[in-house]
Amino acid sequence: MSKSEATTIEIGETSKESKGKAPLLGAAHVEHARAGYKRGVSIFDLILRVSAATAALAATVTMGTTEQTLPFFTQFFQFQASYDDLPSFTFFVIAMSIATGYLVLSVPLSIVCVARPLLTAPRLFLILCDTLALTLTTSAAASSAAIVYLAHNGNSDANWLAICQQFGDFCRRTSGAVVASFVAVALLIFMVVLSALGLRKH
């Protein structure tokens, strides 16, 4: 054998080294699976957020443009119905406008959660703001639903006459706005639940 030839000796891993690598590989696999799960939750949250913003915007625009004037009038009266004649409908437009604005502004933060699924602070901020938006939207939808019910059915004890036979278009538009607002409420509930699932450590 010549002196220039090098002798290579392969030394196998000891049992301690093998045992040390196994937990590291297992932890990395668990962390990767956890990030994938949270990214899936964030993507679903983003879809629901855009859908809720669309429903809230539809409810706001529909209610805010609701007005009907009957084709007949007297010398002193003109029969007209508008959303701002009722405080509950005015509150509805304001509340749903706020909810729509928040949902649109929260979309970039939701995209951050998709890109960085293991971040906790953005998700915690979203769940707090989503809960506030849910409370505001629910109160607006519930109060307006009561007025829509009275407009359709009236209340003999309070001498509230049903007006939907005369103001049919007004009632249809307000009813559609209330339905859209309850769709936004349902989507916000799902978003709060998803954010809570995304905050779980395991």
JSON list of C-alpha atoms in Angstrom, two decimals:
[
{"chain": "A", "resi": 1, "resn": "MET", "atom": "CA", "xyz": [0.00, 0.00, 0.00]},
{"chain": "A", "resi": 2, "resn": "SER", "atom": "CA", "xyz": [1.46, 3.42, -1.00]},
{"chain": "A", "resi": 3, "resn": "LYS", "atom": "CA", "xyz": [1.86, 6.23, 1.48]},
{"chain": "A", "resi": 4, "resn": "SER", "atom": "CA", "xyz": [-0.19, 8.61, -0.69]},
{"chain": "A", "resi": 5, "resn": "GLU", "atom": "CA", "xyz": [-3.32, 6.53, -0.39]},
{"chain": "A", "resi": 6, "resn": "ALA", "atom": "CA", "xyz": [-5.67, 7.70, 2.34]},
{"chain": "A", "resi": 7, "resn": "THR", "atom": "CA", "xyz": [-7.45, 5.26, 4.52]},
{"chain": "A", "resi": 8, "resn": "THR", "atom": "CA", "xyz": [-11.11, 6.10, 5.21]},
{"chain": "A", "resi": 9, "resn": "ILE", "atom": "CA", "xyz": [-12.74, 4.58, 8.23]},
{"chain": "A", "resi": 10, "resn": "GLU", "atom": "CA", "xyz": [-16.52, 5.00, 8.63]},
{"chain": "A", "resi": 11, "resn": "ILE", "atom": "CA", "xyz": [-17.70, 5.27, 12.18]},
{"chain": "A", "resi": 12, "resn": "GLY", "atom": "CA", "xyz": [-21.38, 4.55, 12.76]},
{"chain": "A", "resi": 13, "resn": "GLU", "atom": "CA", "xyz": [-23.58, 6.69, 14.96]},
{"chain": "A", "resi": 14, "resn": "THR", "atom": "CA", "xyz": [-23.71, 5.75, 18.58]},
{"chain": "A", "resi": 15, "resn": "SER", "atom": "CA", "xyz": [-27.00, 4.86, 20.19]},
{"chain": "A", "resi": 16, "resn": "LYS", "atom": "CA", "xyz": [-26.98, 8.11, 22.16]},
{"chain": "A", "resi": 17, "resn": "GLU", "atom": "CA", "xyz": [-26.69, 10.23, 18.99]},
{"chain": "A", "resi": 18, "resn": "SER", "atom": "CA", "xyz": [-29.51, 8.31, 17.32]},
{"chain": "A", "resi": 19, "resn": "LYS", "atom": "CA", "xyz": [-31.75, 8.81, 20.31]},
{"chain": "A", "resi": 20, "resn": "GLY", "atom": "CA", "xyz": [-30.89, 12.52, 20.36]},
{"chain": "A", "resi": 21, "resn": "LYS", "atom": "CA", "xyz": [-31.96, 13.07, 16.73]},
{"chain": "A", "resi": 22, "resn": "ALA", "atom": "CA", "xyz": [-35.26, 11.21, 17.05]},
{"chain": "A", "resi": 23, "resn": "PRO", "atom": "CA", "xyz": [-36.95, 13.72, 19.42]},
{"chain": "A", "resi": 24, "resn": "LEU", "atom": "CA", "xyz": [-35.76, 16.64, 17.28]},
{"chain": "A", "resi": 25, "resn": "LEU", "atom": "CA", "xyz": [-37.25, 15.12, 14.13]},
{"chain": "A", "resi": 26, "resn": "GLY", "atom": "CA", "xyz": [-40.47, 14.33, 15.98]},
{"chain": "A", "resi": 27, "resn": "ALA", "atom": "CA", "xyz": [-40.76, 17.87, 17.35]},
{"chain": "A", "resi": 28, "resn": "ALA", "atom": "CA", "xyz": [-40.16, 19.37, 13.90]},
{"chain": "A", "resi": 29, "resn": "HIS", "atom": "CA", "xyz": [-42.84, 17.14, 12.41]},
{"chain": "A", "resi": 30, "resn": "VAL", "atom": "CA", "xyz": [-45.34, 18.15, 15.11]},
{"chain": "A", "resi": 31, "resn": "GLU", "atom": "CA", "xyz": [-44.52, 21.84, 14.63]},
{"chain": "A", "resi": 32, "resn": "HIS", "atom": "CA", "xyz": [-44.98, 21.54, 10.86]},
{"chain": "A", "resi": 33, "resn": "ALA", "atom": "CA", "xyz": [-48.33, 19.78, 11.28]},
{"chain": "A", "resi": 34, "resn": "ARG", "atom": "CA", "xyz": [-49.45, 22.43, 13.79]},
{"chain": "A", "resi": 35, "resn": "ALA", "atom": "CA", "xyz": [-48.52, 25.23, 11.38]},
{"chain": "A", "resi": 36, "resn": "GLY", "atom": "CA", "xyz": [-50.43, 23.52, 8.56]},
{"chain": "A", "resi": 37, "resn": "TYR", "atom": "CA", "xyz": [-53.52, 23.14, 10.73]},
{"chain": "A", "resi": 38, "resn": "LYS", "atom": "CA", "xyz": [-53.46, 26.79, 11.80]},
{"chain": "A", "resi": 39, "resn": "ARG", "atom": "CA", "xyz": [-52.87, 27.94, 8.22]},
{"chain": "A", "resi": 40, "resn": "GLY", "atom": "CA", "xyz": [-55.96, 26.00, 7.12]},
{"chain": "A", "resi": 41, "resn": "VAL", "atom": "CA", "xyz": [-57.98, 27.63, 9.91]},
{"chain": "A", "resi": 42, "resn": "SER", "atom": "CA", "xyz": [-56.69, 31.06, 8.87]},
{"chain": "A", "resi": 43, "resn": "ILE", "atom": "CA", "xyz": [-57.60, 30.50, 5.20]},
{"chain": "A", "resi": 44, "resn": "PHE", "atom": "CA", "xyz": [-61.14, 29.48, 6.18]},
{"chain": "A", "resi": 45, "resn": "ASP", "atom": "CA", "xyz": [-61.34, 32.53, 8.47]},
{"chain": "A", "resi": 46, "resn": "LEU", "atom": "CA", "xyz": [-60.31, 34.78, 5.57]},
{"chain": "A", "resi": 47, "resn": "ILE", "atom": "CA", "xyz": [-63.05, 33.34, 3.35]},
{"chain": "A", "resi": 48, "resn": "LEU", "atom": "CA", "xyz": [-65.66, 33.82, 6.08]},
{"chain": "A", "resi": 49, "resn": "ARG", "atom": "CA", "xyz": [-64.40, 37.36, 6.74]},
{"chain": "A", "resi": 50, "resn": "VAL", "atom": "CA", "xyz": [-64.84, 38.41, 3.11]},
{"chain": "A", "resi": 51, "resn": "SER", "atom": "CA", "xyz": [-68.29, 36.77, 3.00]},
{"chain": "A", "resi": 52, "resn": "ALA", "atom": "CA", "xyz": [-69.35, 38.51, 6.23]},
{"chain": "A", "resi": 53, "resn": "ALA", "atom": "CA", "xyz": [-68.15, 41.88, 4.89]},
{"chain": "A", "resi": 54, "resn": "THR", "atom": "CA", "xyz": [-70.19, 41.30, 1.72]},
{"chain": "A", "resi": 55, "resn": "ALA", "atom": "CA", "xyz": [-73.33, 40.40, 3.69]},
{"chain": "A", "resi": 56, "resn": "ALA", "atom": "CA", "xyz": [-72.92, 43.39, 6.03]},
{"chain": "A", "resi": 57, "resn": "LEU", "atom": "CA", "xyz": [-72.37, 45.74, 3.09]},
{"chain": "A", "resi": 58, "resn": "ALA", "atom": "CA", "xyz": [-75.46, 44.38, 1.33]},
{"chain": "A", "resi": 59, "resn": "ALA", "atom": "CA", "xyz": [-77.53, 44.89, 4.50]},
{"chain": "A", "resi": 60, "resn": "THR", "atom": "CA", "xyz": [-76.23, 48.45, 4.93]},
{"chain": "A", "resi": 61, "resn": "VAL", "atom": "CA", "xyz": [-76.83, 49.51, 1.33]},
{"chain": "A", "resi": 62, "resn": "THR", "atom": "CA", "xyz": [-80.26, 47.87, 1.14]},
{"chain": "A", "resi": 63, "resn": "MET", "atom": "CA", "xyz": [-81.52, 49.47, 4.35]},
{"chain": "A", "resi": 64, "resn": "GLY", "atom": "CA", "xyz": [-79.86, 52.82, 3.68]},
{"chain": "A", "resi": 65, "resn": "THR", "atom": "CA", "xyz": [-81.56, 53.18, 0.29]},
{"chain": "A", "resi": 66, "resn": "THR", "atom": "CA", "xyz": [-85.00, 52.04, 1.44]},
{"chain": "A", "resi": 67, "resn": "GLU", "atom": "CA", "xyz": [-87.69, 54.60, 0.74]},
{"chain": "A", "resi": 68, "resn": "GLN", "atom": "CA", "xyz": [-91.15, 54.42, -0.74]},
{"chain": "A", "resi": 69, "resn": "THR", "atom": "CA", "xyz": [-93.72, 57.09, -1.57]},
{"chain": "A", "resi": 70, "resn": "LEU", "atom": "CA", "xyz": [-97.28, 56.10, -2.29]},
{"chain": "A", "resi": 71, "resn": "PRO", "atom": "CA", "xyz": [-98.71, 57.35, -5.61]},
{"chain": "A", "resi": 72, "resn": "PHE", "atom": "CA", "xyz": [-101.64, 59.12, -3.94]},
{"chain": "A", "resi": 73, "resn": "PHE", "atom": "CA", "xyz": [-101.61, 62.06, -1.53]},
{"chain": "A", "resi": 74, "resn": "THR", "atom": "CA", "xyz": [-103.94, 64.62, -0.01]},
{"chain": "A", "resi": 75, "resn": "GLN", "atom": "CA", "xyz": [-103.76, 68.36, 0.21]},
{"chain": "A", "resi": 76, "resn": "PHE", "atom": "CA", "xyz": [-101.90, 68.20, 3.53]},
{"chain": "A", "resi": 77, "resn": "PHE", "atom": "CA", "xyz": [-100.26, 64.76, 3.59]},
{"chain": "A", "resi": 78, "resn": "GLN", "atom": "CA", "xyz": [-97.97, 62.75, 1.38]},
{"chain": "A", "resi": 79, "resn": "PHE", "atom": "CA", "xyz": [-97.66, 59.09, 2.34]},
{"chain": "A", "resi": 80, "resn": "GLN", "atom": "CA", "xyz": [-93.99, 58.21, 2.48]},
{"chain": "A", "resi": 81, "resn": "ALA", "atom": "CA", "xyz": [-91.91, 55.67, 4.36]},
{"chain": "A", "resi": 82, "resn": "SER", "atom": "CA", "xyz": [-88.13, 55.87, 4.78]},
{"chain": "A", "resi": 83, "resn": "TYR", "atom": "CA", "xyz": [-85.65, 53.98, 6.93]},
{"chain": "A", "resi": 84, "resn": "ASP", "atom": "CA", "xyz": [-84.70, 57.14, 8.86]},
{"chain": "A", "resi": 85, "resn": "ASP", "atom": "CA", "xyz": [-88.29, 57.53, 10.06]},
{"chain": "A", "resi": 86, "resn": "LEU", "atom": "CA", "xyz": [-87.55, 54.76, 12.58]},
{"chain": "A", "resi": 87, "resn": "PRO", "atom": "CA", "xyz": [-84.65, 55.03, 15.09]},
{"chain": "A", "resi": 88, "resn": "SER", "atom": "CA", "xyz": [-84.10, 51.25, 15.00]},
{"chain": "A", "resi": 89, "resn": "PHE", "atom": "CA", "xyz": [-83.45, 51.32, 11.26]},
{"chain": "A", "resi": 90, "resn": "THR", "atom": "CA", "xyz": [-81.16, 54.34, 11.63]},
{"chain": "A", "resi": 91, "resn": "PHE", "atom": "CA", "xyz": [-79.19, 52.47, 14.30]},
{"chain": "A", "resi": 92, "resn": "PHE", "atom": "CA", "xyz": [-79.13, 49.46, 11.97]},
{"chain": "A", "resi": 93, "resn": "VAL", "atom": "CA", "xyz": [-77.48, 51.45, 9.17]},
{"chain": "A", "resi": 94, "resn": "ILE", "atom": "CA", "xyz": [-74.90, 52.99, 11.52]},
{"chain": "A", "resi": 95, "resn": "ALA", "atom": "CA", "xyz": [-74.06, 49.69, 13.24]},
{"chain": "A", "resi": 96, "resn": "MET", "atom": "CA", "xyz": [-73.81, 47.70, 10.02]},
{"chain": "A", "resi": 97, "resn": "SER", "atom": "CA", "xyz": [-71.66, 50.42, 8.46]},
{"chain": "A", "resi": 98, "resn": "ILE", "atom": "CA", "xyz": [-69.24, 50.15, 11.39]},
{"chain": "A", "resi": 99, "resn": "ALA", "atom": "CA", "xyz": [-69.22, 46.35, 11.13]},
{"chain": "A", "resi": 100, "resn": "THR", "atom": "CA", "xyz": [-68.61, 46.51, 7.37]},
{"chain": "A", "resi": 101, "resn": "GLY", "atom": "CA", "xyz": [-65.72, 48.93, 7.80]},
{"chain": "A", "resi": 102, "resn": "TYR", "atom": "CA", "xyz": [-64.13, 46.77, 10.48]},
{"chain": "A", "resi": 103, "resn": "LEU", "atom": "CA", "xyz": [-64.47, 43.57, 8.45]},
{"chain": "A", "resi": 104, "resn": "VAL", "atom": "CA", "xyz": [-62.87, 45.18, 5.41]},
{"chain": "A", "resi": 105, "resn": "LEU", "atom": "CA", "xyz": [-59.99, 46.62, 7.46]},
{"chain": "A", "resi": 106, "resn": "SER", "atom": "CA", "xyz": [-59.42, 43.28, 9.21]},
{"chain": "A", "resi": 107, "resn": "VAL", "atom": "CA", "xyz": [-58.81, 41.40, 5.94]},
{"chain": "A", "resi": 108, "resn": "PRO", "atom": "CA", "xyz": [-55.06, 42.34, 5.78]},
{"chain": "A", "resi": 109, "resn": "LEU", "atom": "CA", "xyz": [-54.61, 41.14, 9.36]},
{"chain": "A", "resi": 110, "resn": "SER", "atom": "CA", "xyz": [-56.30, 37.88, 8.44]},
{"chain": "A", "resi": 111, "resn": "ILE", "atom": "CA", "xyz": [-53.88, 37.53, 5.51]},
{"chain": "A", "resi": 112, "resn": "VAL", "atom": "CA", "xyz": [-51.01, 37.97, 7.99]},
{"chain": "A", "resi": 113, "resn": "CYS", "atom": "CA", "xyz": [-52.42, 35.04, 9.98]},
{"chain": "A", "resi": 114, "resn": "VAL", "atom": "CA", "xyz": [-52.38, 32.95, 6.79]},
{"chain": "A", "resi": 115, "resn": "ALA", "atom": "CA", "xyz": [-48.76, 33.86, 6.03]},
{"chain": "A", "resi": 116, "resn": "ARG", "atom": "CA", "xyz": [-47.60, 33.49, 9.66]},
{"chain": "A", "resi": 117, "resn": "PRO", "atom": "CA", "xyz": [-49.96, 30.92, 11.16]},
{"chain": "A", "resi": 118, "resn": "LEU", "atom": "CA", "xyz": [-48.05, 30.49, 14.43]},
{"chain": "A", "resi": 119, "resn": "LEU", "atom": "CA", "xyz": [-48.37, 34.16, 15.45]},
{"chain": "A", "resi": 120, "resn": "THR", "atom": "CA", "xyz": [-50.69, 34.60, 18.42]},
{"chain": "A", "resi": 121, "resn": "ALA", "atom": "CA", "xyz": [-51.05, 38.38, 18.76]},
{"chain": "A", "resi": 122, "resn": "PRO", "atom": "CA", "xyz": [-52.92, 39.05, 15.46]},
{"chain": "A", "resi": 123, "resn": "ARG", "atom": "CA", "xyz": [-55.32, 36.18, 16.09]},
{"chain": "A", "resi": 124, "resn": "LEU", "atom": "CA", "xyz": [-55.98, 37.36, 19.64]},
{"chain": "A", "resi": 125, "resn": "PHE", "atom": "CA", "xyz": [-56.66, 40.89, 18.39]},
{"chain": "A", "resi": 126, "resn": "LEU", "atom": "CA", "xyz": [-59.06, 39.54, 15.74]},
{"chain": "A", "resi": 127, "resn": "ILE", "atom": "CA", "xyz": [-61.05, 37.42, 18.18]},
{"chain": "A", "resi": 128, "resn": "LEU", "atom": "CA", "xyz": [-61.54, 40.41, 20.52]},
{"chain": "A", "resi": 129, "resn": "CYS", "atom": "CA", "xyz": [-62.63, 42.74, 17.70]},
{"chain": "A", "resi": 130, "resn": "ASP", "atom": "CA", "xyz": [-64.79, 40.02, 16.10]},
{"chain": "A", "resi": 131, "resn": "THR", "atom": "CA", "xyz": [-66.62, 39.58, 19.40]},
{"chain": "A", "resi": 132, "resn": "LEU", "atom": "CA", "xyz": [-67.33, 43.32, 19.60]},
{"chain": "A", "resi": 133, "resn": "ALA", "atom": "CA", "xyz": [-68.50, 43.37, 15.97]},
{"chain": "A", "resi": 134, "resn": "LEU", "atom": "CA", "xyz": [-70.70, 40.34, 16.66]},
{"chain": "A", "resi": 135, "resn": "THR", "atom": "CA", "xyz": [-72.33, 42.09, 19.62]},
{"chain": "A", "resi": 136, "resn": "LEU", "atom": "CA", "xyz": [-72.99, 45.26, 17.62]},
{"chain": "A", "resi": 137, "resn": "THR", "atom": "CA", "xyz": [-74.32, 43.39, 14.59]},
{"chain": "A", "resi": 138, "resn": "THR", "atom": "CA", "xyz": [-76.58, 41.15, 16.67]},
{"chain": "A", "resi": 139, "resn": "SER", "atom": "CA", "xyz": [-78.14, 44.09, 18.50]},
{"chain": "A", "resi": 140, "resn": "ALA", "atom": "CA", "xyz": [-78.80, 45.93, 15.22]},
{"chain": "A", "resi": 141, "resn": "ALA", "atom": "CA", "xyz": [-80.27, 42.85, 13.52]},
{"chain": "A", "resi": 142, "resn": "ALA", "atom": "CA", "xyz": [-82.48, 41.93, 16.49]},
{"chain": "A", "resi": 143, "resn": "SER", "atom": "CA", "xyz": [-83.92, 45.43, 16.99]},
{"chain": "A", "resi": 144, "resn": "SER", "atom": "CA", "xyz": [-84.66, 45.83, 13.29]},
{"chain": "A", "resi": 145, "resn": "ALA", "atom": "CA", "xyz": [-86.19, 42.35, 13.10]},
{"chain": "A", "resi": 146, "resn": "ALA", "atom": "CA", "xyz": [-88.70, 43.40, 15.78]},
{"chain": "A", "resi": 147, "resn": "ILE", "atom": "CA", "xyz": [-89.69, 46.48, 13.77]},
{"chain": "A", "resi": 148, "resn": "VAL", "atom": "CA", "xyz": [-90.02, 44.43, 10.57]},
{"chain": "A", "resi": 149, "resn": "TYR", "atom": "CA", "xyz": [-92.27, 41.97, 12.40]},
{"chain": "A", "resi": 150, "resn": "LEU", "atom": "CA", "xyz": [-94.49, 44.81, 13.59]},
{"chain": "A", "resi": 151, "resn": "ALA", "atom": "CA", "xyz": [-94.59, 46.29, 10.10]},
{"chain": "A", "resi": 152, "resn": "HIS", "atom": "CA", "xyz": [-95.84, 42.96, 8.73]},
{"chain": "A", "resi": 153, "resn": "ASN", "atom": "CA", "xyz": [-98.23, 41.97, 11.52]},
{"chain": "A", "resi": 154, "resn": "GLY", "atom": "CA", "xyz": [-98.92, 45.07, 13.59]},
{"chain": "A", "resi": 155, "resn": "ASN", "atom": "CA", "xyz": [-99.83, 45.06, 17.27]},
{"chain": "A", "resi": 156, "resn": "SER", "atom": "CA", "xyz": [-103.42, 45.62, 18.30]},
{"chain": "A", "resi": 157, "resn": "ASP", "atom": "CA", "xyz": [-102.51, 46.20, 21.95]},
{"chain": "A", "resi": 158, "resn": "ALA", "atom": "CA", "xyz": [-100.20, 49.08, 21.03]},
{"chain": "A", "resi": 159, "resn": "ASN", "atom": "CA", "xyz": [-102.48, 50.29, 18.19]},
{"chain": "A", "resi": 160, "resn": "TRP", "atom": "CA", "xyz": [-99.65, 49.64, 15.73]},
{"chain": "A", "resi": 161, "resn": "LEU", "atom": "CA", "xyz": [-101.16, 48.99, 12.33]},
{"chain": "A", "resi": 162, "resn": "ALA", "atom": "CA", "xyz": [-99.51, 46.72, 9.79]},
{"chain": "A", "resi": 163, "resn": "ILE", "atom": "CA", "xyz": [-98.17, 48.90, 6.98]},
{"chain": "A", "resi": 164, "resn": "CYS", "atom": "CA", "xyz": [-96.80, 46.29, 4.60]},
{"chain": "A", "resi": 165, "resn": "GLN", "atom": "CA", "xyz": [-100.05, 46.07, 2.64]},
{"chain": "A", "resi": 166, "resn": "GLN", "atom": "CA", "xyz": [-99.58, 49.69, 1.63]},
{"chain": "A", "resi": 167, "resn": "PHE", "atom": "CA", "xyz": [-95.76, 49.92, 1.68]},
{"chain": "A", "resi": 168, "resn": "GLY", "atom": "CA", "xyz": [-94.92, 46.58, 0.14]},
{"chain": "A", "resi": 169, "resn": "ASP", "atom": "CA", "xyz": [-91.61, 47.56, -1.44]},
{"chain": "A", "resi": 170, "resn": "PHE", "atom": "CA", "xyz": [-90.46, 49.22, 1.79]},
{"chain": "A", "resi": 171, "resn": "CYS", "atom": "CA", "xyz": [-91.16, 46.04, 3.77]},
{"chain": "A", "resi": 172, "resn": "ARG", "atom": "CA", "xyz": [-89.47, 43.77, 1.24]},
{"chain": "A", "resi": 173, "resn": "ARG", "atom": "CA", "xyz": [-86.27, 45.80, 1.25]},
{"chain": "A", "resi": 174, "resn": "THR", "atom": "CA", "xyz": [-86.11, 46.12, 5.04]},
{"chain": "A", "resi": 175, "resn": "SER", "atom": "CA", "xyz": [-86.80, 42.39, 5.41]},
{"chain": "A", "resi": 176, "resn": "GLY", "atom": "CA", "xyz": [-83.99, 41.59, 2.97]},
{"chain": "A", "resi": 177, "resn": "ALA", "atom": "CA", "xyz": [-81.61, 43.85, 4.87]},
{"chain": "A", "resi": 178, "resn": "VAL", "atom": "CA", "xyz": [-82.44, 42.12, 8.15]},
{"chain": "A", "resi": 179, "resn": "VAL", "atom": "CA", "xyz": [-81.89, 38.68, 6.59]},
{"chain": "A", "resi": 180, "resn": "ALA", "atom": "CA", "xyz": [-78.50, 39.79, 5.24]},
{"chain": "A", "resi": 181, "resn": "SER", "atom": "CA", "xyz": [-77.55, 41.11, 8.69]},
{"chain": "A", "resi": 182, "resn": "PHE", "atom": "CA", "xyz": [-78.37, 37.75, 10.31]},
{"chain": "A", "resi": 183, "resn": "VAL", "atom": "CA", "xyz": [-76.18, 36.05, 7.69]},
{"chain": "A", "resi": 184, "resn": "ALA", "atom": "CA", "xyz": [-73.35, 38.36, 8.79]},
{"chain": "A", "resi": 185, "resn": "VAL", "atom": "CA", "xyz": [-74.09, 37.46, 12.43]},
{"chain": "A", "resi": 186, "resn": "ALA", "atom": "CA", "xyz": [-73.85, 33.72, 11.67]},
{"chain": "A", "resi": 187, "resn": "LEU", "atom": "CA", "xyz": [-70.57, 34.19, 9.81]},
{"chain": "A", "resi": 188, "resn": "LEU", "atom": "CA", "xyz": [-69.14, 36.26, 12.67]},
{"chain": "A", "resi": 189, "resn": "ILE", "atom": "CA", "xyz": [-70.03, 33.48, 15.12]},
{"chain": "A", "resi": 190, "resn": "PHE", "atom": "CA", "xyz": [-68.11, 30.98, 12.98]},
{"chain": "A", "resi": 191, "resn": "MET", "atom": "CA", "xyz": [-65.17, 33.40, 12.80]},
{"chain": "A", "resi": 192, "resn": "VAL", "atom": "CA", "xyz": [-65.00, 33.74, 16.59]},
{"chain": "A", "resi": 193, "resn": "VAL", "atom": "CA", "xyz": [-65.07, 29.95, 16.97]},
{"chain": "A", "resi": 194, "resn": "LEU", "atom": "CA", "xyz": [-62.35, 29.54, 14.32]},
{"chain": "A", "resi": 195, "resn": "SER", "atom": "CA", "xyz": [-60.15, 32.14, 16.03]},
{"chain": "A", "resi": 196, "resn": "ALA", "atom": "CA", "xyz": [-60.58, 30.29, 19.32]},
{"chain": "A", "resi": 197, "resn": "LEU", "atom": "CA", "xyz": [-59.54, 27.03, 17.63]},
{"chain": "A", "resi": 198, "resn": "GLY", "atom": "CA", "xyz": [-56.54, 28.75, 16.08]},
{"chain": "A", "resi": 199, "resn": "LEU", "atom": "CA", "xyz": [-55.39, 29.91, 19.52]},
{"chain": "A", "resi": 200, "resn": "ARG", "atom": "CA", "xyz": [-55.26, 26.37, 20.87]},
{"chain": "A", "resi": 201, "resn": "LYS", "atom": "CA", "xyz": [-51.74, 25.16, 21.53]},
{"chain": "A", "resi": 202, "resn": "HIS", "atom": "CA", "xyz": [-52.43, 21.54, 20.62]}
]
